[in-house]
Short mmCIF file of C-alpha atoms in Angstrom, two decimals:
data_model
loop_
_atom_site.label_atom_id
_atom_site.label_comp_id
_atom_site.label_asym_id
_atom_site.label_seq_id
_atom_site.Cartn_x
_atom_site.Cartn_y
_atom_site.Cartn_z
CA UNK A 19 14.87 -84.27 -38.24
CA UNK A 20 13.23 -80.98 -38.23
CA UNK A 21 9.99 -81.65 -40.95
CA UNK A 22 7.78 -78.62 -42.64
CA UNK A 23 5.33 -80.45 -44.62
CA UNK A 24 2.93 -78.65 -47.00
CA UNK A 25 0.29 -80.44 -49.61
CA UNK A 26 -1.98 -79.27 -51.84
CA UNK A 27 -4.60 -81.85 -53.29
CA UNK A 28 -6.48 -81.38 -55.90
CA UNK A 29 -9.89 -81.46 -55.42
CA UNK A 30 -11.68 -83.59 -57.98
CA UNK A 31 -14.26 -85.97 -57.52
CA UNK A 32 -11.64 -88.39 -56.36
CA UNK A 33 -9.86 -85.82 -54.46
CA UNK A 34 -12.22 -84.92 -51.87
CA UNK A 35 -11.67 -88.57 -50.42
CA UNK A 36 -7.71 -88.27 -50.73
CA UNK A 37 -8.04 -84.68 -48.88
CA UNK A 38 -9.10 -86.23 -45.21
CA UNK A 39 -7.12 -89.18 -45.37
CA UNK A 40 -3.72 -87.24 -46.35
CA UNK A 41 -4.71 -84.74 -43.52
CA UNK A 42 -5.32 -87.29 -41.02
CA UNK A 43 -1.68 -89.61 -41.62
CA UNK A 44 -0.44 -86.15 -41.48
CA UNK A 45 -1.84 -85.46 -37.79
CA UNK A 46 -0.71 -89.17 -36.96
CA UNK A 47 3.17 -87.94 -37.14
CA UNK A 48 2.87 -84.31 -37.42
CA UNK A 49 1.49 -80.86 -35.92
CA UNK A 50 -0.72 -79.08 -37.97
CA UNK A 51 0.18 -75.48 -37.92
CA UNK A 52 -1.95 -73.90 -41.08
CA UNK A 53 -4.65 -75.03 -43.50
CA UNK A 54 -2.52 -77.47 -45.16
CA UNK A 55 1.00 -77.07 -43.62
CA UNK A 56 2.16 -79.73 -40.84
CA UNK A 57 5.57 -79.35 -38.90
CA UNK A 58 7.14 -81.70 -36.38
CA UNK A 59 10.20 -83.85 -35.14
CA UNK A 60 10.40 -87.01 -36.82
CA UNK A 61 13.08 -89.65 -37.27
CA UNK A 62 14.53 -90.74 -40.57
CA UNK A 63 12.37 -94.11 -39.99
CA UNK A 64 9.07 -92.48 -39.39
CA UNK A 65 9.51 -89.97 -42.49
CA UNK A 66 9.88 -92.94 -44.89
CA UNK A 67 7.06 -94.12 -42.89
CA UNK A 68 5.18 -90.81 -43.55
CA UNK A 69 5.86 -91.10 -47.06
CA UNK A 70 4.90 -94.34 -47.46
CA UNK A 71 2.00 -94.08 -46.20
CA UNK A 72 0.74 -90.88 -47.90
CA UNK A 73 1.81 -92.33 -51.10
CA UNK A 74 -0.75 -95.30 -50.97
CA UNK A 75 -3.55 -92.02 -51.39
CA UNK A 76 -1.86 -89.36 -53.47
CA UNK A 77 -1.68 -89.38 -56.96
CA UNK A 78 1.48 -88.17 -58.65
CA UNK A 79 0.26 -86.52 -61.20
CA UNK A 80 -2.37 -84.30 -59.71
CA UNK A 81 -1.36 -84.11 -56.09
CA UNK A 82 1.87 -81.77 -54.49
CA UNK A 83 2.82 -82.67 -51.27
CA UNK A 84 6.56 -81.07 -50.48
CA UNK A 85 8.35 -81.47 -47.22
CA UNK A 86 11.49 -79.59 -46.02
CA UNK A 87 13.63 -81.10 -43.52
CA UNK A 88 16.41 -79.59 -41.41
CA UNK A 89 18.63 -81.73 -38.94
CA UNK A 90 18.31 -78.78 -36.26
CA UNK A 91 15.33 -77.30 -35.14
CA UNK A 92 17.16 -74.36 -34.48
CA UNK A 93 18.49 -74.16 -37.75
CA UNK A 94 15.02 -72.33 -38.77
CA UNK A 95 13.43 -69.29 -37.54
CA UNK A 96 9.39 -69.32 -37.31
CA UNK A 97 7.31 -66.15 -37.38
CA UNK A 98 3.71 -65.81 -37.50
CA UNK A 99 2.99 -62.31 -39.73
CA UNK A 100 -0.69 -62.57 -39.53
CA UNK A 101 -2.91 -65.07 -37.42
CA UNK A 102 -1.05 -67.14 -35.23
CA UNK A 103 -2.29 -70.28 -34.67
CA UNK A 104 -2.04 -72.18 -31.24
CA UNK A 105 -0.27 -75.17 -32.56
CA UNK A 106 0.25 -76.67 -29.28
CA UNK A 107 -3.48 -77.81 -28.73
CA UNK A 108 -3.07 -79.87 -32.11
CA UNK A 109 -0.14 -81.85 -30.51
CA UNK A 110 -1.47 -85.56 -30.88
CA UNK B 23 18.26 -65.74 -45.73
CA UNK B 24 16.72 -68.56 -47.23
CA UNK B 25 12.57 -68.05 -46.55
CA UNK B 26 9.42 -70.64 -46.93
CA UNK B 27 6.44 -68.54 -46.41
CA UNK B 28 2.84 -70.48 -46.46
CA UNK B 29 -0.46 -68.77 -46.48
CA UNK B 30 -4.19 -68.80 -45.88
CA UNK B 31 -6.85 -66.27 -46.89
CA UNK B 32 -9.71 -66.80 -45.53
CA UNK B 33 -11.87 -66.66 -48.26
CA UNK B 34 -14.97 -64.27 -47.07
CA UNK B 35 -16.26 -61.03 -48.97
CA UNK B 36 -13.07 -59.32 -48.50
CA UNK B 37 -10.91 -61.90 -48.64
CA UNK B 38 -11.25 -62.66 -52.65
CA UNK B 39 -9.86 -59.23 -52.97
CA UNK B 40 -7.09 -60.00 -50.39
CA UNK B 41 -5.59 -62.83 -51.91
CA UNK B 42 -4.78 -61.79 -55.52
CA UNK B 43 -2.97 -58.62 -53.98
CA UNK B 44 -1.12 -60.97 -51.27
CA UNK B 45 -0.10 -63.66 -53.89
CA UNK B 46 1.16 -60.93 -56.15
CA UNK B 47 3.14 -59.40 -53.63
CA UNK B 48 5.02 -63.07 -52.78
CA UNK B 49 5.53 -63.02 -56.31
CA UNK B 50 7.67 -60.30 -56.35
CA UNK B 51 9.88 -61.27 -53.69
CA UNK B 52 9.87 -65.17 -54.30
CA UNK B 53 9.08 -68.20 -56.07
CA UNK B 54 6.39 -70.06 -56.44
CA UNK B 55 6.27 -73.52 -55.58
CA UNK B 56 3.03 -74.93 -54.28
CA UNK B 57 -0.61 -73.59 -54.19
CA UNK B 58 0.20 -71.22 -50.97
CA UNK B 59 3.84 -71.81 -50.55
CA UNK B 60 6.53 -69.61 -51.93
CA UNK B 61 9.94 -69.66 -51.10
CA UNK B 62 13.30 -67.76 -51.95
CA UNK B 63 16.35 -66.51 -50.98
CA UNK B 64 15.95 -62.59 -48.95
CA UNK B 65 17.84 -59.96 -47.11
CA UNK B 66 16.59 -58.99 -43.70
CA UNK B 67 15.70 -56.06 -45.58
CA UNK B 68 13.53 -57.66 -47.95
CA UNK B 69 12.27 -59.44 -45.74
CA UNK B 70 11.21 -56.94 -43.66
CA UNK B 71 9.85 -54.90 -46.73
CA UNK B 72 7.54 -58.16 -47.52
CA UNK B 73 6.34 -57.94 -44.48
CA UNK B 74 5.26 -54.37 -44.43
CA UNK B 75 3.85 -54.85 -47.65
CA UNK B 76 1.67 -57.95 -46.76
CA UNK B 77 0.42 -56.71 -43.42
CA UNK B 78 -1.85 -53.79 -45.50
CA UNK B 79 -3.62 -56.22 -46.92
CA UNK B 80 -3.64 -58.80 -44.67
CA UNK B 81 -6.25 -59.46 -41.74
CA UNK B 82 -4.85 -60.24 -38.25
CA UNK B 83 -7.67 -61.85 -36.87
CA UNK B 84 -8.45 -64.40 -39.92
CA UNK B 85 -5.48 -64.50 -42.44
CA UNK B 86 -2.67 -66.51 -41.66
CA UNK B 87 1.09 -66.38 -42.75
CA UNK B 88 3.73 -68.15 -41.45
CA UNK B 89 7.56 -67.43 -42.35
CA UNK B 90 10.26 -69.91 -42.03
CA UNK B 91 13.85 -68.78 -42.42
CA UNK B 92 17.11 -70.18 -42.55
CA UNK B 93 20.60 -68.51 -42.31
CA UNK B 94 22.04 -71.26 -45.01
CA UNK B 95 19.55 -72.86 -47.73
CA UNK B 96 22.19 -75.99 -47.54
CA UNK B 97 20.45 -76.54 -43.67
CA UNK B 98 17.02 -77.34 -45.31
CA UNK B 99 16.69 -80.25 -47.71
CA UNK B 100 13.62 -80.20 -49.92
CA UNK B 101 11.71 -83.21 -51.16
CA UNK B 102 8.64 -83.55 -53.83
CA UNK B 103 6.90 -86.36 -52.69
CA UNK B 104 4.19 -86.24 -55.35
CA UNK B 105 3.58 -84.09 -58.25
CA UNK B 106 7.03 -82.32 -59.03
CA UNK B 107 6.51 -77.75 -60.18
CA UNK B 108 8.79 -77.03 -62.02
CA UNK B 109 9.72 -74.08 -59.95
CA UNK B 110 12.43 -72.22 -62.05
CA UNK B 111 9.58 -71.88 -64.49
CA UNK B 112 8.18 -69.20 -61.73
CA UNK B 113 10.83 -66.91 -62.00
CA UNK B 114 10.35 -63.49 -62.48
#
């Protein structure tokens, strides 16, 4: 599966620990293309993994984390309107 | 089209003034569903328009906006994996 992962955590006392541990399982399975969006090729397996894993941090009342999946890459078009990040030198 | 678009401002001098005008002009064109993520469903010609209309305010060399599209929204499956918007709510 084709994964676009965004978050946004909200930054309250406890929040400022959740921050760098969401961002680094995120790095552990995914490529992070923008401030807090991560995109990448991950089996069913792993993205429950993902999830799981995230979920042991993020609280579900405060924090968003949203993730869009397609079965084909190619199914989705990318374009960078503005800066464009070099994504590749944040492959893991 | 179905479109995700994700941004960051960076937030310097200028860029306080940048983002209200860039977040109201994603507002007019689509929903919003996360802190810098909107998405929504565009002609090529909107699209394009949003584009044109984003790049005046926009800086090249530190903003960044990334557009994904998708011929069919049915190709993209979307999951809240924490705190759930209630997205319709953002309609204009």
């Amino acid at each position: 599966m084709y994964v676009i992962l965004v978050y946004d955590i909200k930054l309250d006392e406890k929040g400022k620990r959740v921050l760098p541990k969401v961002y680094k399982i995120c790095k552990k399975y995914l490529i992070h293309i923008q401030n807090s969006v991560f995109e990448g090729e991950l089996s069913k397996s792993q993205i429950f993994q993902l999830k799981r894993e995230l979920s042991v941090h993020t609280r579900d009342d405060l924090d968003s984390i949203i993730v869009f999946s397609s079965r084909e890459k190619r199914w989705l078009d990318k374009e960078f309107w503005a800066l464009k990040d070099d994504a590749t030198s944040n492959f893991l």
